[in-house]
Protein backbone atom coordinates (compact mmCIF):
# COMPACT_ATOMS: atom_id res chain seq x y z
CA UNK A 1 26.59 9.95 199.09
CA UNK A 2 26.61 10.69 202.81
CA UNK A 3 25.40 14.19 202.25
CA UNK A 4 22.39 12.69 199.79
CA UNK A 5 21.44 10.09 202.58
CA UNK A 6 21.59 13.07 205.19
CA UNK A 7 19.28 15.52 202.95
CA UNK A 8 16.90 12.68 202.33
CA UNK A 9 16.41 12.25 205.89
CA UNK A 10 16.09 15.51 206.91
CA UNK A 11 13.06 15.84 204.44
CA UNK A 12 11.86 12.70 205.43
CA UNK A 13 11.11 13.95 209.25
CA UNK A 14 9.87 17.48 207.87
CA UNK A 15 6.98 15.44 205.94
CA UNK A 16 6.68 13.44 208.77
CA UNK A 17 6.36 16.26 210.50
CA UNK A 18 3.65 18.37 208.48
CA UNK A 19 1.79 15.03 208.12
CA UNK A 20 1.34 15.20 211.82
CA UNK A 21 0.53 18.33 212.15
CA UNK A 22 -2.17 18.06 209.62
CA UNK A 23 -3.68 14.79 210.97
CA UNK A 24 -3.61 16.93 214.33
CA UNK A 25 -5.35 19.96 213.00
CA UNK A 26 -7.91 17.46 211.34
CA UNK A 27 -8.91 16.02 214.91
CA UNK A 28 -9.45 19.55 216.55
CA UNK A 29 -11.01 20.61 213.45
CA UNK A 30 -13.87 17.60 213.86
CA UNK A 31 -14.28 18.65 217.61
CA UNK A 32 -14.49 21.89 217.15
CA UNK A 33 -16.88 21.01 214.53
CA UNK A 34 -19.16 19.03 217.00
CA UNK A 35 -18.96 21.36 219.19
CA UNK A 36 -20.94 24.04 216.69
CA UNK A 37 -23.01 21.56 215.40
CA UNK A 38 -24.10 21.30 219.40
CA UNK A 39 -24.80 25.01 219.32
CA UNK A 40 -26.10 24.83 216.10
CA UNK A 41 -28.77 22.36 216.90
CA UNK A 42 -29.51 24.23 220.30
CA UNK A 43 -30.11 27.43 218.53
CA UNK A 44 -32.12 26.09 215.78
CA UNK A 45 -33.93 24.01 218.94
CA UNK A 46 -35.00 26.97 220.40
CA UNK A 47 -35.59 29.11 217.57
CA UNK A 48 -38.32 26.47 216.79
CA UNK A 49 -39.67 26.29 220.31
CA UNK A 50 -39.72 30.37 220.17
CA UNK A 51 -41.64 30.41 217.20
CA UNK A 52 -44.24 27.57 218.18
CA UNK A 53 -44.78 29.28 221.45
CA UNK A 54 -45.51 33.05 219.83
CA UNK A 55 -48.35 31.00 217.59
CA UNK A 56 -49.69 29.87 220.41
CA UNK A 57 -49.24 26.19 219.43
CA UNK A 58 -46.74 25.12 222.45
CA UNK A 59 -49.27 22.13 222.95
CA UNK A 60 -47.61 18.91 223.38
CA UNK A 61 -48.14 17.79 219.83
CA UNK A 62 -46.52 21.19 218.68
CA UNK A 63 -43.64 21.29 220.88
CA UNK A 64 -43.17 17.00 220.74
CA UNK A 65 -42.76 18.55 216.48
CA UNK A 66 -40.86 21.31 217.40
CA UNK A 67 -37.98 19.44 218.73
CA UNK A 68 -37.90 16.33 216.15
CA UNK A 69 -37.95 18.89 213.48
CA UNK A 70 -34.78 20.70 215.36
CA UNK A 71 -33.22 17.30 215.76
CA UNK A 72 -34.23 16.20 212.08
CA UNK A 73 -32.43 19.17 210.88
CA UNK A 74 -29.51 19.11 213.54
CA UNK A 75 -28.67 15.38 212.41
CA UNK A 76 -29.30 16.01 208.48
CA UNK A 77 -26.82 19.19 208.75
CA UNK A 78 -24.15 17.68 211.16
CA UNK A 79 -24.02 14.47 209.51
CA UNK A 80 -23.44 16.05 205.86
CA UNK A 81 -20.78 19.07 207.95
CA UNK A 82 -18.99 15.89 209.18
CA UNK A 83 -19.14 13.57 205.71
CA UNK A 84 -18.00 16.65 203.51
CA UNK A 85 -15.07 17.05 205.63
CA UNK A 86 -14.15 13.31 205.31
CA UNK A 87 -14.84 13.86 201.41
CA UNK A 88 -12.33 16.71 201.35
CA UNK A 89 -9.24 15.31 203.05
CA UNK A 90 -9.10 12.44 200.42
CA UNK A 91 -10.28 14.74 197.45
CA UNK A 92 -7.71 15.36 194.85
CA UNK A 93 -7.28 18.68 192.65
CA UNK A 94 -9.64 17.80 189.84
CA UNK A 95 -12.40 17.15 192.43
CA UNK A 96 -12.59 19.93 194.39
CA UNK A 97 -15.87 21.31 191.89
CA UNK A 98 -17.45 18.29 193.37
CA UNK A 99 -16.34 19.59 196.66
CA UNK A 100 -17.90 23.00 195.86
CA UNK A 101 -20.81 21.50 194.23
CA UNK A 102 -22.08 19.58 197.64
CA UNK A 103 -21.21 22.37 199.92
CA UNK A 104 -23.52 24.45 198.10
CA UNK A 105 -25.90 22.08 197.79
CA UNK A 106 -26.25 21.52 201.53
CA UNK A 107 -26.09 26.03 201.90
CA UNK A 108 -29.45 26.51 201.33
CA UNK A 109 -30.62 23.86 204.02
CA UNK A 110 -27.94 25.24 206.57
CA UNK A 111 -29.30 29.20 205.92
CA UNK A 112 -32.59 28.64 205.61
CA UNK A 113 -33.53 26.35 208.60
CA UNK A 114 -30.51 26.61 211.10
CA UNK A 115 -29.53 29.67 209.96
CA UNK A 116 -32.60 31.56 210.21
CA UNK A 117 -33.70 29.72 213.57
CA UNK A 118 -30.21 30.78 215.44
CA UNK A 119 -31.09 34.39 214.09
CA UNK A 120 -33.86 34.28 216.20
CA UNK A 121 -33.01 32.32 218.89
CA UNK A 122 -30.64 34.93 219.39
CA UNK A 123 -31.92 38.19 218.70
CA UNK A 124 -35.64 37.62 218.72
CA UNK A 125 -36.19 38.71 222.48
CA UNK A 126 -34.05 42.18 222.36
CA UNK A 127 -35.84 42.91 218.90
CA UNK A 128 -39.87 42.58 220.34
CA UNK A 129 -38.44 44.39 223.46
CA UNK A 130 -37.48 47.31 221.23
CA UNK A 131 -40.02 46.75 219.61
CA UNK A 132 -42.60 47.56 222.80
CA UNK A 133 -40.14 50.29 223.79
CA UNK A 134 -40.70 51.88 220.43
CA UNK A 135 -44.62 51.32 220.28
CA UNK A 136 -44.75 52.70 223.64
CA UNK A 137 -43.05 56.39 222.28
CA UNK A 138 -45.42 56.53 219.57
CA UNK A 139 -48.11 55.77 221.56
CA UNK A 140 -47.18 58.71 223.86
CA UNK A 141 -46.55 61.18 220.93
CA UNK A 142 -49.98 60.10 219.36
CA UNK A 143 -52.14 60.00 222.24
CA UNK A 144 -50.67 64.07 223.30
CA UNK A 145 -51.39 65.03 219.49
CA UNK A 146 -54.75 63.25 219.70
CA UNK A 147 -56.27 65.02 223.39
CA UNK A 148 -54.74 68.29 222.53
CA UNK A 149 -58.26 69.00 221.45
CA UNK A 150 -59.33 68.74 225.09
CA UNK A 151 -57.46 71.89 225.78
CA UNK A 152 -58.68 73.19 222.45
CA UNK A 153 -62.48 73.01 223.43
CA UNK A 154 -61.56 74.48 227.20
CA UNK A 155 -60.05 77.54 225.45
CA UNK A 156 -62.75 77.58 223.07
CA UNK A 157 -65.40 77.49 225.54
CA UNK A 158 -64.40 80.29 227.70
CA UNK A 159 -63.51 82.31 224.61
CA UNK A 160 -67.40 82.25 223.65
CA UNK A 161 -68.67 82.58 227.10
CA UNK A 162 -68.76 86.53 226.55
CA UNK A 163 -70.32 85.89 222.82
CA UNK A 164 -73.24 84.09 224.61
CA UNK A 165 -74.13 86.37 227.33
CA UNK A 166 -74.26 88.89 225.14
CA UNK A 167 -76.19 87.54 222.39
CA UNK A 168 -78.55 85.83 225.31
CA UNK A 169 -79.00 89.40 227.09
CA UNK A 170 -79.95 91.03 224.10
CA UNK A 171 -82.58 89.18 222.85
CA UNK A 172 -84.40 88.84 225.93
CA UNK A 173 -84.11 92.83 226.10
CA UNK A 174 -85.69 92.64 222.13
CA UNK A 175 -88.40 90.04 223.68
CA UNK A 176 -88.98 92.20 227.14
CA UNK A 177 -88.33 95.68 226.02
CA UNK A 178 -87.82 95.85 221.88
CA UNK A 179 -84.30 96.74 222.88
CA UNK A 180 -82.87 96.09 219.38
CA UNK A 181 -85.63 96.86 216.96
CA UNK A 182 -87.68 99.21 219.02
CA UNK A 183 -90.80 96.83 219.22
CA UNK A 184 -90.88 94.13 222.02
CA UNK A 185 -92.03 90.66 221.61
CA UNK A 186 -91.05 87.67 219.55
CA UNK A 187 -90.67 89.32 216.13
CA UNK A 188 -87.86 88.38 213.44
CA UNK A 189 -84.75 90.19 215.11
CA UNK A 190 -85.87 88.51 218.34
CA UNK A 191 -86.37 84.71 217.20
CA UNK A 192 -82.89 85.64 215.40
CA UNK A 193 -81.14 86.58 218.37
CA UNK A 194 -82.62 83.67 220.34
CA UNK A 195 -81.28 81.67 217.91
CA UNK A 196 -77.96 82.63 217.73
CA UNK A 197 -78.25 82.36 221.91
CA UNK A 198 -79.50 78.60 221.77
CA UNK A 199 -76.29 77.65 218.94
CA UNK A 200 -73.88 79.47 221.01
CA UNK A 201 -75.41 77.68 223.91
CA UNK A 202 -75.38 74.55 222.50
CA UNK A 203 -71.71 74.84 220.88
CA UNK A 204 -70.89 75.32 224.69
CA UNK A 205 -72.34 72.49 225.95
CA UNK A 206 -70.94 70.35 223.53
CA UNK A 207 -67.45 71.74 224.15
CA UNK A 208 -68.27 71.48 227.99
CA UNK A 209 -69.37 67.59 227.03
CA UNK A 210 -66.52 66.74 225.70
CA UNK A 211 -64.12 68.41 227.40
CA UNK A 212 -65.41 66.44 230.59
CA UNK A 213 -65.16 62.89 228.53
CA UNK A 214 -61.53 63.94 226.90
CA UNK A 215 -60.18 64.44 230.27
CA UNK A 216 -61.88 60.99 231.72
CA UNK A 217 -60.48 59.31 228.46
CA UNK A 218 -57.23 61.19 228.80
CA UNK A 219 -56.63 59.72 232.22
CA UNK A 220 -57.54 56.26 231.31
CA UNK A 221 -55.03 56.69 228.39
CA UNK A 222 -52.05 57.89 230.83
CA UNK A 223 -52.78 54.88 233.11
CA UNK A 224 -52.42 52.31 230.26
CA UNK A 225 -49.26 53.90 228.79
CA UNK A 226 -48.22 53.70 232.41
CA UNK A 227 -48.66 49.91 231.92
CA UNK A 228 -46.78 49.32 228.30
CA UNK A 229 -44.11 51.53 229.49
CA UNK A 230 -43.36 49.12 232.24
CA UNK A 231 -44.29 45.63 230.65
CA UNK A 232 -40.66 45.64 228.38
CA UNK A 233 -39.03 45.44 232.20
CA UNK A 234 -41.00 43.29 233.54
CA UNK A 235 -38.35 40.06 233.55
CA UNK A 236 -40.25 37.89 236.21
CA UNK A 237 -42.85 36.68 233.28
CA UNK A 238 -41.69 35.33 230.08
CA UNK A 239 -40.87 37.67 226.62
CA UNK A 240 -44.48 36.05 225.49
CA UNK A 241 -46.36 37.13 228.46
CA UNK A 242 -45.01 40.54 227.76
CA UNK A 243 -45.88 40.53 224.27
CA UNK A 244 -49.38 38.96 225.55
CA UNK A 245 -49.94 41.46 228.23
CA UNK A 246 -48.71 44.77 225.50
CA UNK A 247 -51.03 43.64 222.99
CA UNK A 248 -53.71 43.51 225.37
CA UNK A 249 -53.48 47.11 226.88
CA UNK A 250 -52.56 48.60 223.23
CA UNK A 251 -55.84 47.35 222.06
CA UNK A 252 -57.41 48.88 225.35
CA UNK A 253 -56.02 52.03 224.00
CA UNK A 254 -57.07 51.49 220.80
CA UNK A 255 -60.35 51.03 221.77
CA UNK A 256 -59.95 54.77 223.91
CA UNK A 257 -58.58 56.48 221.02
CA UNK A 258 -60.97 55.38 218.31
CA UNK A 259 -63.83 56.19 220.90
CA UNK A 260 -61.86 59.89 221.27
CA UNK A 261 -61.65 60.38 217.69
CA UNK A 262 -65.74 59.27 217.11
CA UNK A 263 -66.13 62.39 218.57
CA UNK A 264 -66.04 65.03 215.99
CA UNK A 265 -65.45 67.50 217.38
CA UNK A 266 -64.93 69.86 214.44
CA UNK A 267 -67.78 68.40 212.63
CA UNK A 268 -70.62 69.16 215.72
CA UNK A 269 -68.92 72.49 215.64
CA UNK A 270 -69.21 73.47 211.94
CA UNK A 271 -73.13 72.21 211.92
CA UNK A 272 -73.70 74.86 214.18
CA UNK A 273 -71.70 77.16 212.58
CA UNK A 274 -73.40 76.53 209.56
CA UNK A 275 -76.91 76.68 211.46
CA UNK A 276 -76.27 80.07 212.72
CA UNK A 277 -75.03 81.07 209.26
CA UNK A 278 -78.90 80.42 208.05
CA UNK A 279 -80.51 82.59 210.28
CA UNK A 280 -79.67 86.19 209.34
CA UNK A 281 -80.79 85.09 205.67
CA UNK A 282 -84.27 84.43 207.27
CA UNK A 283 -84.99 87.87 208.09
CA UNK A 284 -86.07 89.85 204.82
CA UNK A 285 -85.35 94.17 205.11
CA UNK A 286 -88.25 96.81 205.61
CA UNK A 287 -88.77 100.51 205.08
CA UNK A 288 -89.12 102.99 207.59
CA UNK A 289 -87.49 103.61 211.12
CA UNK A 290 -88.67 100.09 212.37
CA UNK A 291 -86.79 98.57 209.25
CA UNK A 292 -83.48 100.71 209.92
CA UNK A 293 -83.34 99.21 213.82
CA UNK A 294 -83.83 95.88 211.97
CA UNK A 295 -81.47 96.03 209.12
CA UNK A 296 -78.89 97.59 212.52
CA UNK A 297 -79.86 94.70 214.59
CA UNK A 298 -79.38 92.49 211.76
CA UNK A 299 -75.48 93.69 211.06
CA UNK A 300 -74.96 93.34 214.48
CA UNK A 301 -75.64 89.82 215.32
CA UNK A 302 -73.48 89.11 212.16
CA UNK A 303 -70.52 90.83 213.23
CA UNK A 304 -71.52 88.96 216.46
CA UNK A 305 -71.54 85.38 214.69
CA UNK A 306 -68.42 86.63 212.54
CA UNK A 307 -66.85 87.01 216.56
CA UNK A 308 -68.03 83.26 217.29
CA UNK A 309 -66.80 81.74 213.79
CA UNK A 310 -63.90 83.55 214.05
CA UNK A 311 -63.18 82.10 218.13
CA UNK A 312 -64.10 78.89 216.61
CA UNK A 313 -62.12 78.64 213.46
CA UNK A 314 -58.72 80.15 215.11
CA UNK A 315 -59.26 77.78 218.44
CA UNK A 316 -60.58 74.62 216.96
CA UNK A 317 -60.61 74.26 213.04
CA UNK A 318 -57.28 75.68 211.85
CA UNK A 319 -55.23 72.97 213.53
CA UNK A 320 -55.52 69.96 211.99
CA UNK A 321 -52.49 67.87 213.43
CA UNK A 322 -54.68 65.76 215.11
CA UNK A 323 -56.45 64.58 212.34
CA UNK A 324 -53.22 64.37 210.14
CA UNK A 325 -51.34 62.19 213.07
CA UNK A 326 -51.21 58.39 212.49
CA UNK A 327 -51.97 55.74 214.92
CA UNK A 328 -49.18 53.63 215.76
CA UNK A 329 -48.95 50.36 214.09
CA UNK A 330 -49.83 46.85 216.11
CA UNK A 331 -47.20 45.04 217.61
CA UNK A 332 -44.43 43.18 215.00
CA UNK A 333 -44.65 39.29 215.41
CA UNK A 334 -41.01 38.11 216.59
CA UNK A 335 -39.56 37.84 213.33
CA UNK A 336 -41.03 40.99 211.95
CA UNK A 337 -39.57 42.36 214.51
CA UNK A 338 -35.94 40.88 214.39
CA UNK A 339 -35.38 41.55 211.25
CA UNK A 340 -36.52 45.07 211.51
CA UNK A 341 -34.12 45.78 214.81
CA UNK A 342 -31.20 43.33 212.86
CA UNK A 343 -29.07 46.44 212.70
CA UNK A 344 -29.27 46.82 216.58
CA UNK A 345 -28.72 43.35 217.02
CA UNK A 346 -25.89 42.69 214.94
CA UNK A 347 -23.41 41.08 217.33
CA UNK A 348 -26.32 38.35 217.88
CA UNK A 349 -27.07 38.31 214.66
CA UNK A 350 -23.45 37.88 213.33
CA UNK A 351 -22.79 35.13 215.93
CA UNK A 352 -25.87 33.29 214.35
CA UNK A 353 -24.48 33.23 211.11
CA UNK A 354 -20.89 32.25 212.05
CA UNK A 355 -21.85 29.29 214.16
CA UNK A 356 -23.13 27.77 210.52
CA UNK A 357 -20.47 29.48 208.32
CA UNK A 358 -17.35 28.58 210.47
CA UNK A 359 -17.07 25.25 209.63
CA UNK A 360 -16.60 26.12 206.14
CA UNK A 361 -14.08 28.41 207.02
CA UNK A 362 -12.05 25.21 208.94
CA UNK A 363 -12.97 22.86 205.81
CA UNK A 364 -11.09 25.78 204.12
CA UNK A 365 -8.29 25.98 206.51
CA UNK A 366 -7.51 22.04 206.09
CA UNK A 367 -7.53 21.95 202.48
CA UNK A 368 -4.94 24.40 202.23
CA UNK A 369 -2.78 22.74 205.03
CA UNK A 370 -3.06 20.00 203.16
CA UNK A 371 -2.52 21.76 199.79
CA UNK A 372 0.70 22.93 201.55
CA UNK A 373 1.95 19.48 202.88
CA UNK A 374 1.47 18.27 198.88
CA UNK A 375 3.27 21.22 197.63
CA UNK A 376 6.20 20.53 199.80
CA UNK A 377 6.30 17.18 198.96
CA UNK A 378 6.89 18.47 195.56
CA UNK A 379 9.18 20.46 196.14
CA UNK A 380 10.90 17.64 197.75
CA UNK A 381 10.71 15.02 194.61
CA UNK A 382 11.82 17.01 192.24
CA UNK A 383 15.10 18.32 194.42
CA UNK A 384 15.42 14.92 195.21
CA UNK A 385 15.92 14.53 191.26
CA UNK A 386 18.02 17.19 190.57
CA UNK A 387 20.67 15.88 193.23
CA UNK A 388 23.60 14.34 191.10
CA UNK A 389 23.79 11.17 190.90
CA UNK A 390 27.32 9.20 191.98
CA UNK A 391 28.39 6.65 190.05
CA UNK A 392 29.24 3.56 192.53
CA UNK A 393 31.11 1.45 189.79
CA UNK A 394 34.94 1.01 189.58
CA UNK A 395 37.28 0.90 186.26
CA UNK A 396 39.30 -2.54 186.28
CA UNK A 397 43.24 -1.67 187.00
């Protein structure tokens, strides 16, 4: 009997015991709780404020919205965190669907609005920084692709430089001295030959044209990518006056590019191709000596033009990866932008979405304390029957 009086009071302080400990874990559990639900609320605060601000809305009617919306939502979420943890540590076995059923009712608010807010209050200014950092390469790759023509039309220009002398010298020698056909003046070969002269000439000085505005237009180009390259560091104004500032030079740019690209350059160039094509055809064959030097003179400027389509074609036509290269995209908007970069951001990102997923994990953690306590007591009954049982009355002598 001693023995059964000892055992029951050993068990006795062991449930004691877990009971405390569980009432204990409870209390740190519900500060630890407010504590997130602080963080939570600040997050979701200034995801709010973030996203007000990039709309340019951060008036005081929009801000003044901004934050009773975050406090709304910090209240509505805290206040059902705290009452479903109440709920649970009274909940018996059968009720834990019902348990189930209102945290997953109350998921979708908690994800989509604080959730979603702490992403971005977290990651949102490392994502449109990458973002700018990116834009900026392309920018460089596109805008080298784009003026390579510059250096195109210089070759191109000094390749037909001989082409035009020639073509110029000979048919003022058919005009002055009937150098190619034998009779001077301003026959057929001769307005043929002039021709050819004032198409090569003008090619040139449409190559020389442009060639002068690509390398004005190139500069202005290198001086703005200057500028985006060093707006992402810039961390004495505000991630939205970068984004303000990058948006406004990468339109500048846009503005130079497009303006490039208006140009044509292949398009001027074929014309006159296609000009000095047509003049040969012009000239009709004759009999005699006079019409031998003519149908000569005739082969010769089009091995001549062959020479120029040929400096043209291999310098300036073949090449089409500036036509084929794509202009970078427009700045992401901050959430475009952090969900494209998540991956890079992942830490954040994962912080975000355990500040609003940890308390589940601590309602977890106290149901199965207290799971444990009620299995022990259990175990504790039913020894408790199983101990024999003494039989306290006496037999009469």
């Amino acid at each position: 009997m001693a023995h059964a009086i000892l055992n029951n009071s050993t068990e006795h302080k062991e449930l004691l015991k877990l009971e405390e400990s569980l009432a204990r874990w409870e209390m740190i559990v519900k500060l630890v709780a407010v504590c997130i639900i602080c963080l939570s609320a600040w997050l979701t605060a200034k995801g709010l404020f973030d996203a007000t601000i990039e709309a340019h809305a951060a008036n005081t009617e929009g801000m003044v919205t901004a934050c009773m919306t975050a406090a709304v939502a910090a209240i509505m979420i805290g206040a059902g965190t705290m009452l479903l943890f109440c709920l649970a540590m009274h909940a018996e076995k059968k009720q834990l669907k019902h348990i189930i059923a209102l945290t997953l009712a109350i998921a979708p608010l908690v994800f989509c609005v604080s959730t979603y807010n702490a992403i971005l209050a977290t990651s949102a200014q490392r994502s449109m920084i990458y973002d700018m950092r990116d834009k900026t390469t392309a920018w460089k790759n596109y805008v080298e692709i784009s003026f390579k023509e510059a250096a195109k039309s210089q070759n191109a220009k000094a390749s037909l430089l001989p082409s035009q002398s020639s073509l110029c010298t000979l048919a003022t020698g058919e005009k002055n001295n009937g150098l190619l056909s034998g009779s001077r003046g301003t026959g057929a070969v001769y307005s043929a030959y002039a021709s050819a002269c004032s198409s090569v000439t003008t090619i040139i000085d449409t190559l020389t044209e442009i060639v002068e505005r690509t390398h004005i237009r190139r500069d202005e180009a290198e001086e703005i990518l200057n500028l985006i390259d060093n707006i992402p560091r810039n961390t004495s104004i505000s991630i939205f006056d970068r984004q303000a500032q990058f948006k406004q030079q990468d339109n500048h740019l846009r503005k130079l590019v497009e303006a490039f690209n208006s140009e044509h350059i292949t398009e001027q160039v074929s014309a006159q191709l296609k000009i000095m094509e047509g003049l040969i055809t012009t000239i009709g064959a004759q009999d005699g000596a006079f019409g031998r030097k003519q149908t000569q003179a005739v082969q010769n400027l089009k091995k001549s033009l062959g020479v120029v389509a040929g400096i043209v074609d291999k310098l300036l036509l073949s090449d089409n990866s500036a036509s084929s290269a794509t202009m970078p995209e427009e700045l992401l908007s901050m959430d475009e932008a952090t969900f494209k970069y998540m991956r890079r951001n992942m830490p954040s990102v994962m912080l975000a979405v355990a500040t609003d997923t940890f308390s589940i994990w601590m309602l977890a953690f106290l149901l199965t304390a207290r799971s444990m306590l009620q299995s022990r007591r259990e175990e504790l009954y039913i020894a408790d029957l199983s101990l024999p049982k003494i039989n306290t009355t006496t037999k009469p002598i």
